[in-house]
Amino acid sequence: MKIWLITAQSTLTNLKNDIKAGRVPMRGVNLGGWLVGEYWMTSASPAWNGVPTDIANHGEFKTMQYLGHNKGDNQFKQHRDTFITEQDFREIAAAKMNTVRIPVGYWITGFDNQPGGDPDGWKVYAPGGINYLDRAIREWAPRHNLLVLISLHAAKGSQNGNDHSSPSDPGNSHWSAYPENVRNTLDAVEWLARRYNNDEAFLGIGLINEPTRTTNEGVLKQFYYDAYGRIRQFSDCLLTVAPLLYQQGPYDSDWARFMPSPQFHGIRHEWHRYQIWGYEDWSKDRLISYAQNELKTDMLNWKGNWLFIGEWSIASSASFNDDDLRLYARAQIDAFKGATGGWTYWTWKFYNDDGSRNAWSMRAMINRGLIQL
């Protein structure tokens, strides 16, 4: 048993080193909706029991504000206990993936040391999320030879106003407008990096997820410099930087020259390439052709830090039969060969979606043979 454990740990360390060096790409999936609640994916979960849909659709903050701790703490505990378990890690590993990307919110740290704004906002959430992240990184992932990339999905003040950033002011983003919000995010990513720096399954951190055009680009870039400076004092973990959400191409702004190597190391430039919003009237043939051509060309034309496709999906508004959907998945995966950093699909599953043909659910798509790795 001891010999096996040493071998497994050595294999995981080698995998991490290979991914960090660009020899092996991430091939993985997001555990969306688990530690940052998203109603649209988990509406059958006990987390949302008794919550009006219009409130649940605004995310975890508004939901907990509505429920209060007496009800909400237990409901979100049940959700966290049942939605993602070790069995999911077992299945992800069996599907020949090597990475899970886990979205978290700033409140997972259990503190906010930055006065201003709402310094007690983190107390609204159901406590204990950190215990699940600990379990994922320290037990489940190493046991199944998987690496974990943490994604700071929900920053104080909200970087995009969407439900997955758990805004206190739904539809509005205040993150970059108030220095205390940015400082809190710096504290959070540093704290997470310190907590897991010596854990073998810890790969790194996505410093902030999907900042939108309401976010000040200059503030965002300075945040990345500051986060890098803090974390590199003690860790060489992987760090991903995301441009503004509309900047998903090779020539947007000056991102291709941002934080260049070798002055900066261990950086991945993170794109989220969905052919969904803005593609509603596209036919399946047009989507497949796009993936085979323009999408692939964008990967090849990128000249900055190694690309990482942090989110993508074969979900769309078009009507696909199984053969065409399989072709569409293959076309995207082929295109992403141009991303040295690899990719993580959005998302692993919906709540209680066993046997479904839901293209958002990688688990469903793998089980039906529509995504083949």
mmCIF file of C-alpha atoms in Angstrom:
data_model
loop_
_atom_site.group_PDB
_atom_site.id
_atom_site.type_symbol
_atom_site.label_atom_id
_atom_site.label_comp_id
_atom_site.label_asym_id
_atom_site.label_seq_id
_atom_site.Cartn_x
_atom_site.Cartn_y
_atom_site.Cartn_z
ATOM 1 C CA MET A 1 0.000 0.000 0.000
ATOM 2 C CA LYS A 2 2.804 2.402 0.886
ATOM 3 C CA ILE A 3 4.585 1.701 -2.384
ATOM 4 C CA TRP A 4 1.384 2.369 -4.355
ATOM 5 C CA LEU A 5 0.803 5.671 -2.538
ATOM 6 C CA ILE A 6 4.316 6.883 -3.256
ATOM 7 C CA THR A 7 3.918 5.957 -6.926
ATOM 8 C CA ALA A 8 0.561 7.732 -7.195
ATOM 9 C CA GLN A 9 1.940 10.886 -5.602
ATOM 10 C CA SER A 10 4.957 10.847 -7.880
ATOM 11 C CA THR A 11 2.682 10.488 -10.910
ATOM 12 C CA LEU A 12 0.586 13.473 -9.814
ATOM 13 C CA THR A 13 3.646 15.610 -9.182
ATOM 14 C CA ASN A 14 5.005 14.716 -12.597
ATOM 15 C CA LEU A 15 1.663 15.614 -14.179
ATOM 16 C CA LYS A 16 1.646 18.985 -12.436
ATOM 17 C CA ASN A 17 5.195 19.715 -13.541
ATOM 18 C CA ASP A 18 4.368 18.707 -17.116
ATOM 19 C CA ILE A 19 1.307 20.967 -17.236
ATOM 20 C CA LYS A 20 3.204 23.907 -15.756
ATOM 21 C CA ALA A 21 6.004 23.413 -18.284
ATOM 22 C CA GLY A 22 3.563 23.219 -21.211
ATOM 23 C CA ARG A 23 4.450 19.623 -22.022
ATOM 24 C CA VAL A 24 0.937 18.395 -21.221
ATOM 25 C CA PRO A 25 -2.267 20.456 -21.602
ATOM 26 C CA MET A 26 -5.032 20.587 -19.046
ATOM 27 C CA ARG A 27 -7.886 18.312 -20.117
ATOM 28 C CA GLY A 28 -10.658 18.830 -17.681
ATOM 29 C CA VAL A 29 -14.023 20.041 -16.556
ATOM 30 C CA ASN A 30 -15.622 22.662 -14.325
ATOM 31 C CA LEU A 31 -17.483 21.718 -11.174
ATOM 32 C CA GLY A 32 -19.891 24.567 -11.801
ATOM 33 C CA GLY A 33 -22.738 25.293 -9.411
ATOM 34 C CA TRP A 34 -21.192 23.461 -6.441
ATOM 35 C CA LEU A 35 -19.448 26.013 -4.198
ATOM 36 C CA VAL A 36 -20.921 29.021 -6.015
ATOM 37 C CA GLY A 37 -24.604 28.311 -6.496
ATOM 38 C CA GLU A 38 -26.167 28.699 -9.942
ATOM 39 C CA TYR A 39 -29.900 28.045 -9.959
ATOM 40 C CA TRP A 40 -30.229 27.428 -13.706
ATOM 41 C CA MET A 41 -27.970 24.374 -13.359
ATOM 42 C CA THR A 42 -29.138 23.094 -9.996
ATOM 43 C CA SER A 43 -32.809 24.017 -9.699
ATOM 44 C CA ALA A 44 -33.627 20.532 -8.318
ATOM 45 C CA SER A 45 -31.173 21.007 -5.447
ATOM 46 C CA PRO A 46 -32.374 21.489 -1.851
ATOM 47 C CA ALA A 47 -30.381 24.746 -1.826
ATOM 48 C CA TRP A 48 -33.279 26.540 -3.464
ATOM 49 C CA ASN A 49 -36.185 25.043 -1.511
ATOM 50 C CA GLY A 50 -38.791 27.700 -0.813
ATOM 51 C CA VAL A 51 -36.948 30.385 -2.783
ATOM 52 C CA PRO A 52 -38.880 32.293 -5.496
ATOM 53 C CA THR A 53 -37.338 31.793 -8.932
ATOM 54 C CA ASP A 54 -36.676 35.490 -9.461
ATOM 55 C CA ILE A 55 -34.563 35.556 -6.286
ATOM 56 C CA ALA A 56 -32.797 32.242 -6.941
ATOM 57 C CA ASN A 57 -31.828 33.467 -10.412
ATOM 58 C CA HIS A 58 -29.837 36.296 -8.824
ATOM 59 C CA GLY A 59 -27.451 33.878 -7.140
ATOM 60 C CA GLU A 60 -26.322 32.752 -3.754
ATOM 61 C CA PHE A 61 -26.151 36.116 -1.950
ATOM 62 C CA LYS A 62 -29.749 37.072 -2.651
ATOM 63 C CA THR A 63 -30.898 33.526 -1.925
ATOM 64 C CA MET A 64 -29.203 33.397 1.471
ATOM 65 C CA GLN A 65 -30.410 36.897 2.237
ATOM 66 C CA TYR A 66 -33.941 35.637 1.587
ATOM 67 C CA LEU A 67 -33.597 32.341 3.474
ATOM 68 C CA GLY A 68 -31.514 33.492 6.423
ATOM 69 C CA HIS A 69 -29.072 31.228 8.240
ATOM 70 C CA ASN A 70 -31.730 29.213 10.070
ATOM 71 C CA LYS A 71 -32.929 27.697 6.789
ATOM 72 C CA GLY A 72 -30.223 28.504 4.292
ATOM 73 C CA ASP A 73 -27.223 27.024 6.083
ATOM 74 C CA ASN A 74 -28.720 23.541 6.152
ATOM 75 C CA GLN A 75 -30.074 23.767 2.605
ATOM 76 C CA PHE A 76 -26.701 24.732 1.170
ATOM 77 C CA LYS A 77 -24.992 22.076 3.298
ATOM 78 C CA GLN A 78 -27.289 19.464 1.749
ATOM 79 C CA HIS A 79 -26.489 20.865 -1.692
ATOM 80 C CA ARG A 80 -22.731 20.732 -1.166
ATOM 81 C CA ASP A 81 -22.956 17.240 0.329
ATOM 82 C CA THR A 82 -24.941 15.749 -2.530
ATOM 83 C CA PHE A 83 -24.159 17.614 -5.754
ATOM 84 C CA ILE A 84 -20.461 16.774 -6.073
ATOM 85 C CA THR A 85 -18.995 13.727 -4.328
ATOM 86 C CA GLU A 86 -15.933 11.555 -4.657
ATOM 87 C CA GLN A 87 -17.812 9.491 -7.236
ATOM 88 C CA ASP A 88 -17.671 12.465 -9.594
ATOM 89 C CA PHE A 89 -13.884 12.633 -9.247
ATOM 90 C CA ARG A 90 -13.754 8.911 -9.915
ATOM 91 C CA GLU A 91 -15.798 9.311 -13.113
ATOM 92 C CA ILE A 92 -13.810 12.334 -14.280
ATOM 93 C CA ALA A 93 -10.566 10.385 -13.900
ATOM 94 C CA ALA A 94 -12.086 7.375 -15.681
ATOM 95 C CA ALA A 95 -12.940 9.685 -18.601
ATOM 96 C CA LYS A 96 -9.173 10.325 -18.978
ATOM 97 C CA MET A 97 -9.213 13.910 -17.741
ATOM 98 C CA ASN A 98 -6.461 15.368 -15.583
ATOM 99 C CA THR A 99 -7.896 18.601 -14.127
ATOM 100 C CA VAL A 100 -10.968 19.952 -12.369
ATOM 101 C CA ARG A 101 -11.645 23.688 -12.238
ATOM 102 C CA ILE A 102 -13.561 24.596 -9.089
ATOM 103 C CA PRO A 103 -15.377 27.947 -8.876
ATOM 104 C CA VAL A 104 -15.355 29.612 -5.444
ATOM 105 C CA GLY A 105 -16.524 32.903 -3.974
ATOM 106 C CA TYR A 106 -14.533 35.367 -1.903
ATOM 107 C CA TRP A 107 -16.541 34.390 1.186
ATOM 108 C CA ILE A 108 -14.964 30.932 1.270
ATOM 109 C CA THR A 109 -12.042 32.460 3.178
ATOM 110 C CA GLY A 110 -14.290 33.331 6.129
ATOM 111 C CA PHE A 111 -13.008 36.897 6.436
ATOM 112 C CA ASP A 112 -13.001 40.358 4.896
ATOM 113 C CA ASN A 113 -10.230 42.532 6.273
ATOM 114 C CA GLN A 114 -10.941 45.474 3.964
ATOM 115 C CA PRO A 115 -13.127 48.208 5.452
ATOM 116 C CA GLY A 116 -15.551 49.944 3.135
ATOM 117 C CA GLY A 117 -18.404 48.737 1.006
ATOM 118 C CA ASP A 118 -20.049 45.926 2.939
ATOM 119 C CA PRO A 119 -17.348 44.353 5.142
ATOM 120 C CA ASP A 120 -19.936 41.960 6.583
ATOM 121 C CA GLY A 121 -21.291 40.777 3.211
ATOM 122 C CA TRP A 122 -19.376 37.498 3.476
ATOM 123 C CA LYS A 123 -21.337 36.634 6.618
ATOM 124 C CA VAL A 124 -24.568 36.344 4.605
ATOM 125 C CA TYR A 125 -23.401 33.090 3.003
ATOM 126 C CA ALA A 126 -23.768 29.592 4.400
ATOM 127 C CA PRO A 127 -20.475 28.835 6.166
ATOM 128 C CA GLY A 128 -18.311 25.788 5.673
ATOM 129 C CA GLY A 129 -17.580 25.872 1.947
ATOM 130 C CA ILE A 130 -13.857 25.657 2.648
ATOM 131 C CA ASN A 131 -14.303 22.152 4.087
ATOM 132 C CA TYR A 132 -15.466 20.896 0.688
ATOM 133 C CA LEU A 133 -12.609 22.565 -1.147
ATOM 134 C CA ASP A 134 -10.196 21.016 1.360
ATOM 135 C CA ARG A 135 -11.703 17.604 0.715
ATOM 136 C CA ALA A 136 -11.506 18.043 -3.049
ATOM 137 C CA ILE A 137 -7.850 19.115 -3.028
ATOM 138 C CA ARG A 138 -6.516 16.996 -0.173
ATOM 139 C CA GLU A 139 -8.505 13.764 -0.528
ATOM 140 C CA TRP A 140 -10.528 13.221 -3.695
ATOM 141 C CA ALA A 141 -8.217 14.741 -6.303
ATOM 142 C CA PRO A 142 -4.982 13.036 -5.190
ATOM 143 C CA ARG A 143 -6.820 9.754 -4.709
ATOM 144 C CA HIS A 144 -7.868 9.851 -8.368
ATOM 145 C CA ASN A 145 -4.769 11.471 -9.841
ATOM 146 C CA LEU A 146 -6.473 14.766 -10.668
ATOM 147 C CA LEU A 147 -5.246 18.334 -10.304
ATOM 148 C CA VAL A 148 -7.374 21.234 -9.071
ATOM 149 C CA LEU A 149 -7.446 24.716 -10.533
ATOM 150 C CA ILE A 150 -9.381 27.082 -8.267
ATOM 151 C CA SER A 151 -11.384 29.812 -10.023
ATOM 152 C CA LEU A 152 -12.164 33.005 -8.085
ATOM 153 C CA HIS A 153 -15.623 33.152 -9.602
ATOM 154 C CA ALA A 154 -17.320 35.637 -7.305
ATOM 155 C CA ALA A 155 -15.389 38.693 -6.144
ATOM 156 C CA LYS A 156 -16.506 41.214 -3.570
ATOM 157 C CA GLY A 157 -18.586 43.866 -5.324
ATOM 158 C CA SER A 158 -19.104 41.513 -8.315
ATOM 159 C CA GLN A 159 -16.965 41.730 -11.420
ATOM 160 C CA ASN A 160 -19.862 41.158 -13.819
ATOM 161 C CA GLY A 161 -23.237 41.442 -12.047
ATOM 162 C CA ASN A 162 -24.263 37.915 -13.116
ATOM 163 C CA ASP A 163 -25.650 35.178 -10.883
ATOM 164 C CA HIS A 164 -22.384 33.227 -10.960
ATOM 165 C CA SER A 165 -20.607 36.143 -9.262
ATOM 166 C CA SER A 166 -23.300 36.248 -6.557
ATOM 167 C CA PRO A 167 -23.939 40.010 -6.719
ATOM 168 C CA SER A 168 -25.549 41.904 -3.867
ATOM 169 C CA ASP A 169 -26.743 44.357 -6.543
ATOM 170 C CA PRO A 170 -27.886 42.020 -9.346
ATOM 171 C CA GLY A 171 -27.062 43.137 -12.860
ATOM 172 C CA ASN A 172 -24.418 45.589 -11.712
ATOM 173 C CA SER A 173 -20.672 45.274 -11.280
ATOM 174 C CA HIS A 174 -18.889 47.350 -8.648
ATOM 175 C CA TRP A 175 -15.663 45.409 -8.244
ATOM 176 C CA SER A 176 -13.230 47.779 -9.953
ATOM 177 C CA ALA A 177 -14.924 50.975 -8.759
ATOM 178 C CA TYR A 178 -13.900 50.543 -5.113
ATOM 179 C CA PRO A 179 -10.315 49.784 -4.020
ATOM 180 C CA GLU A 180 -11.501 47.778 -1.019
ATOM 181 C CA ASN A 181 -13.096 45.262 -3.387
ATOM 182 C CA VAL A 182 -9.856 44.753 -5.285
ATOM 183 C CA ARG A 183 -7.842 44.507 -2.074
ATOM 184 C CA ASN A 184 -10.261 41.892 -0.747
ATOM 185 C CA THR A 185 -9.784 39.824 -3.922
ATOM 186 C CA LEU A 186 -6.014 40.088 -3.540
ATOM 187 C CA ASP A 187 -6.340 38.879 0.044
ATOM 188 C CA ALA A 188 -8.556 35.990 -1.049
ATOM 189 C CA VAL A 189 -6.338 34.641 -3.835
ATOM 190 C CA GLU A 190 -3.217 34.979 -1.666
ATOM 191 C CA TRP A 191 -4.940 33.171 1.200
ATOM 192 C CA LEU A 192 -6.051 30.333 -1.073
ATOM 193 C CA ALA A 193 -2.582 29.993 -2.613
ATOM 194 C CA ARG A 194 -0.978 29.868 0.836
ATOM 195 C CA ARG A 195 -3.491 27.350 2.139
ATOM 196 C CA TYR A 196 -2.916 24.863 -0.662
ATOM 197 C CA ASN A 197 0.613 25.637 -1.808
ATOM 198 C CA ASN A 198 2.060 22.425 -0.391
ATOM 199 C CA ASP A 199 -0.808 20.198 -1.533
ATOM 200 C CA GLU A 200 0.208 17.958 -4.378
ATOM 201 C CA ALA A 201 -3.130 18.198 -6.203
ATOM 202 C CA PHE A 202 -3.203 22.017 -6.137
ATOM 203 C CA LEU A 203 -2.363 23.305 -9.613
ATOM 204 C CA GLY A 204 -3.157 27.003 -9.302
ATOM 205 C CA ILE A 205 -5.721 29.793 -9.323
ATOM 206 C CA GLY A 206 -7.777 31.595 -11.913
ATOM 207 C CA LEU A 207 -7.410 35.054 -10.406
ATOM 208 C CA ILE A 208 -10.847 36.368 -11.400
ATOM 209 C CA ASN A 209 -13.607 34.987 -13.612
ATOM 210 C CA GLU A 210 -15.277 36.785 -16.527
ATOM 211 C CA PRO A 211 -14.851 40.477 -15.725
ATOM 212 C CA THR A 212 -17.193 42.355 -18.044
ATOM 213 C CA ARG A 213 -16.826 45.629 -19.931
ATOM 214 C CA THR A 214 -18.095 47.555 -16.888
ATOM 215 C CA THR A 215 -14.822 46.545 -15.203
ATOM 216 C CA ASN A 216 -12.001 49.065 -15.583
ATOM 217 C CA GLU A 217 -9.317 47.388 -17.697
ATOM 218 C CA GLY A 218 -6.505 49.326 -16.071
ATOM 219 C CA VAL A 219 -7.644 48.345 -12.578
ATOM 220 C CA LEU A 220 -7.950 44.733 -13.746
ATOM 221 C CA LYS A 221 -4.411 44.629 -15.128
ATOM 222 C CA GLN A 222 -2.951 46.213 -11.997
ATOM 223 C CA PHE A 223 -4.817 43.606 -9.947
ATOM 224 C CA TYR A 224 -3.082 40.875 -11.961
ATOM 225 C CA TYR A 225 0.332 42.457 -11.391
ATOM 226 C CA ASP A 226 -0.343 42.793 -7.664
ATOM 227 C CA ALA A 227 -1.690 39.251 -7.316
ATOM 228 C CA TYR A 228 1.333 37.881 -9.141
ATOM 229 C CA GLY A 229 3.671 39.862 -6.902
ATOM 230 C CA ARG A 230 2.033 38.619 -3.728
ATOM 231 C CA ILE A 231 1.754 34.966 -4.714
ATOM 232 C CA ARG A 232 5.190 34.631 -6.317
ATOM 233 C CA GLN A 233 6.780 35.493 -2.970
ATOM 234 C CA PHE A 234 5.989 31.971 -1.803
ATOM 235 C CA SER A 235 4.514 29.933 -4.666
ATOM 236 C CA ASP A 236 5.130 28.999 -8.290
ATOM 237 C CA CYS A 237 1.550 27.742 -8.757
ATOM 238 C CA LEU A 238 -0.148 28.312 -12.092
ATOM 239 C CA LEU A 239 -2.014 31.637 -12.401
ATOM 240 C CA THR A 240 -4.575 32.405 -15.089
ATOM 241 C CA VAL A 241 -5.489 35.919 -16.165
ATOM 242 C CA ALA A 242 -8.752 36.652 -17.943
ATOM 243 C CA PRO A 243 -9.314 39.636 -20.237
ATOM 244 C CA LEU A 244 -12.628 41.454 -20.247
ATOM 245 C CA LEU A 245 -15.317 39.047 -21.355
ATOM 246 C CA TYR A 246 -15.758 40.631 -24.786
ATOM 247 C CA GLN A 247 -11.986 40.427 -25.425
ATOM 248 C CA GLN A 248 -11.803 36.785 -26.497
ATOM 249 C CA GLY A 249 -9.758 37.168 -29.669
ATOM 250 C CA PRO A 250 -6.049 37.276 -30.538
ATOM 251 C CA TYR A 251 -5.916 41.014 -31.256
ATOM 252 C CA ASP A 252 -8.073 42.484 -28.455
ATOM 253 C CA SER A 253 -6.430 45.366 -26.579
ATOM 254 C CA ASP A 254 -2.770 44.637 -25.764
ATOM 255 C CA TRP A 255 -3.330 41.364 -23.924
ATOM 256 C CA ALA A 256 -0.910 39.505 -26.187
ATOM 257 C CA ARG A 257 1.874 41.650 -24.705
ATOM 258 C CA PHE A 258 0.614 41.532 -21.116
ATOM 259 C CA MET A 259 2.851 39.995 -18.409
ATOM 260 C CA PRO A 260 5.283 38.515 -20.957
ATOM 261 C CA SER A 261 7.643 35.610 -20.409
ATOM 262 C CA PRO A 262 10.327 35.264 -19.102
ATOM 263 C CA GLN A 263 9.814 38.319 -16.872
ATOM 264 C CA PHE A 264 6.610 36.661 -15.678
ATOM 265 C CA HIS A 265 6.296 32.899 -15.426
ATOM 266 C CA GLY A 266 3.543 30.379 -14.808
ATOM 267 C CA ILE A 267 0.854 32.545 -16.461
ATOM 268 C CA ARG A 268 -1.968 31.298 -18.669
ATOM 269 C CA HIS A 269 -4.200 33.620 -20.673
ATOM 270 C CA GLU A 270 -7.769 32.427 -20.168
ATOM 271 C CA TRP A 271 -10.457 32.579 -22.819
ATOM 272 C CA HIS A 272 -14.069 31.427 -22.574
ATOM 273 C CA ARG A 273 -15.117 30.557 -26.102
ATOM 274 C CA TYR A 274 -18.833 29.884 -26.286
ATOM 275 C CA GLN A 275 -20.728 29.767 -29.572
ATOM 276 C CA ILE A 276 -24.035 30.517 -27.818
ATOM 277 C CA TRP A 277 -24.743 34.162 -27.034
ATOM 278 C CA GLY A 278 -24.700 36.084 -30.292
ATOM 279 C CA TYR A 279 -24.943 32.830 -32.247
ATOM 280 C CA GLU A 280 -28.631 32.132 -31.628
ATOM 281 C CA ASP A 281 -29.639 32.017 -35.313
ATOM 282 C CA TRP A 282 -26.678 29.936 -36.498
ATOM 283 C CA SER A 283 -27.325 26.524 -38.034
ATOM 284 C CA LYS A 284 -25.475 23.417 -36.899
ATOM 285 C CA ASP A 285 -23.485 23.388 -40.147
ATOM 286 C CA ARG A 286 -22.375 26.968 -39.656
ATOM 287 C CA LEU A 287 -21.333 26.252 -36.059
ATOM 288 C CA ILE A 288 -19.330 23.196 -37.098
ATOM 289 C CA SER A 289 -17.625 25.162 -39.870
ATOM 290 C CA TYR A 290 -16.824 27.978 -37.427
ATOM 291 C CA ALA A 291 -15.180 25.552 -35.018
ATOM 292 C CA GLN A 292 -13.183 23.944 -37.829
ATOM 293 C CA ASN A 293 -11.976 27.266 -39.225
ATOM 294 C CA GLU A 294 -12.295 30.594 -37.384
ATOM 295 C CA LEU A 295 -12.011 29.095 -33.905
ATOM 296 C CA LYS A 296 -8.916 27.127 -34.854
ATOM 297 C CA THR A 297 -7.401 30.179 -36.576
ATOM 298 C CA ASP A 298 -7.895 32.341 -33.460
ATOM 299 C CA MET A 299 -5.953 29.802 -31.391
ATOM 300 C CA LEU A 300 -3.100 29.780 -33.876
ATOM 301 C CA ASN A 301 -2.983 33.582 -34.193
ATOM 302 C CA TRP A 302 -2.630 34.189 -30.469
ATOM 303 C CA LYS A 303 0.924 35.325 -29.625
ATOM 304 C CA GLY A 304 0.803 35.987 -25.866
ATOM 305 C CA ASN A 305 1.135 33.739 -22.818
ATOM 306 C CA TRP A 306 -0.009 30.185 -23.380
ATOM 307 C CA LEU A 307 -3.754 29.986 -23.897
ATOM 308 C CA PHE A 308 -6.090 28.150 -21.560
ATOM 309 C CA ILE A 309 -9.739 27.694 -22.536
ATOM 310 C CA GLY A 310 -11.275 27.833 -19.074
ATOM 311 C CA GLU A 311 -14.841 27.360 -20.320
ATOM 312 C CA TRP A 312 -16.420 26.006 -23.498
ATOM 313 C CA SER A 313 -19.417 23.889 -24.391
ATOM 314 C CA ILE A 314 -21.177 22.136 -27.237
ATOM 315 C CA ALA A 315 -24.492 23.558 -26.021
ATOM 316 C CA SER A 316 -26.135 25.827 -28.603
ATOM 317 C CA SER A 317 -29.437 27.070 -29.971
ATOM 318 C CA ALA A 318 -29.088 24.875 -33.063
ATOM 319 C CA SER A 319 -30.686 21.470 -33.490
ATOM 320 C CA PHE A 320 -28.086 18.687 -33.675
ATOM 321 C CA ASN A 321 -28.436 14.985 -34.262
ATOM 322 C CA ASP A 322 -25.953 12.762 -32.446
ATOM 323 C CA ASP A 323 -23.520 12.416 -35.352
ATOM 324 C CA ASP A 324 -23.345 16.167 -35.938
ATOM 325 C CA LEU A 325 -23.014 16.938 -32.230
ATOM 326 C CA ARG A 326 -20.140 14.477 -32.021
ATOM 327 C CA LEU A 327 -18.529 16.219 -35.008
ATOM 328 C CA TYR A 328 -19.036 19.635 -33.387
ATOM 329 C CA ALA A 329 -17.391 18.460 -30.178
ATOM 330 C CA ARG A 330 -14.464 17.007 -32.094
ATOM 331 C CA ALA A 331 -14.033 20.208 -34.110
ATOM 332 C CA GLN A 332 -13.773 22.288 -30.929
ATOM 333 C CA ILE A 333 -11.397 19.876 -29.230
ATOM 334 C CA ASP A 334 -9.232 19.866 -32.376
ATOM 335 C CA ALA A 335 -9.230 23.675 -32.449
ATOM 336 C CA PHE A 336 -8.138 23.787 -28.822
ATOM 337 C CA LYS A 337 -5.006 21.828 -29.662
ATOM 338 C CA GLY A 338 -3.696 25.292 -30.466
ATOM 339 C CA ALA A 339 -4.126 26.246 -26.785
ATOM 340 C CA THR A 340 -0.977 25.008 -25.055
ATOM 341 C CA GLY A 341 -2.631 25.418 -21.663
ATOM 342 C CA GLY A 342 -5.478 23.105 -22.567
ATOM 343 C CA TRP A 343 -9.131 23.394 -21.586
ATOM 344 C CA THR A 344 -11.878 22.719 -19.042
ATOM 345 C CA TYR A 345 -15.450 22.124 -20.218
ATOM 346 C CA TRP A 346 -18.435 23.912 -18.693
ATOM 347 C CA THR A 347 -19.781 22.003 -16.870
ATOM 348 C CA TRP A 348 -19.523 18.500 -15.383
ATOM 349 C CA LYS A 349 -23.235 18.033 -14.720
ATOM 350 C CA PHE A 350 -26.550 19.535 -13.722
ATOM 351 C CA TYR A 351 -28.304 18.513 -10.524
ATOM 352 C CA ASN A 352 -30.090 15.174 -11.104
ATOM 353 C CA ASP A 353 -29.407 15.044 -14.846
ATOM 354 C CA ASP A 354 -28.678 11.314 -15.036
ATOM 355 C CA GLY A 355 -29.547 9.963 -18.469
ATOM 356 C CA SER A 356 -30.136 13.382 -19.999
ATOM 357 C CA ARG A 357 -29.015 14.684 -23.388
ATOM 358 C CA ASN A 358 -28.137 18.063 -21.935
ATOM 359 C CA ALA A 359 -25.166 19.421 -23.885
ATOM 360 C CA TRP A 360 -24.141 21.609 -20.955
ATOM 361 C CA SER A 361 -23.421 18.408 -19.015
ATOM 362 C CA MET A 362 -20.106 16.874 -19.988
ATOM 363 C CA ARG A 363 -20.998 13.796 -17.977
ATOM 364 C CA ALA A 364 -24.130 13.289 -20.073
ATOM 365 C CA MET A 365 -22.237 13.891 -23.308
ATOM 366 C CA ILE A 366 -19.486 11.406 -22.390
ATOM 367 C CA ASN A 367 -22.005 8.790 -21.283
ATOM 368 C CA ARG A 368 -23.768 9.102 -24.661
ATOM 369 C CA GLY A 369 -20.512 8.944 -26.594
ATOM 370 C CA LEU A 370 -20.965 12.483 -27.964
ATOM 371 C CA ILE A 371 -17.748 13.797 -26.433
ATOM 372 C CA GLN A 372 -14.891 11.396 -26.992
ATOM 373 C CA LEU A 373 -11.520 12.030 -25.386
#
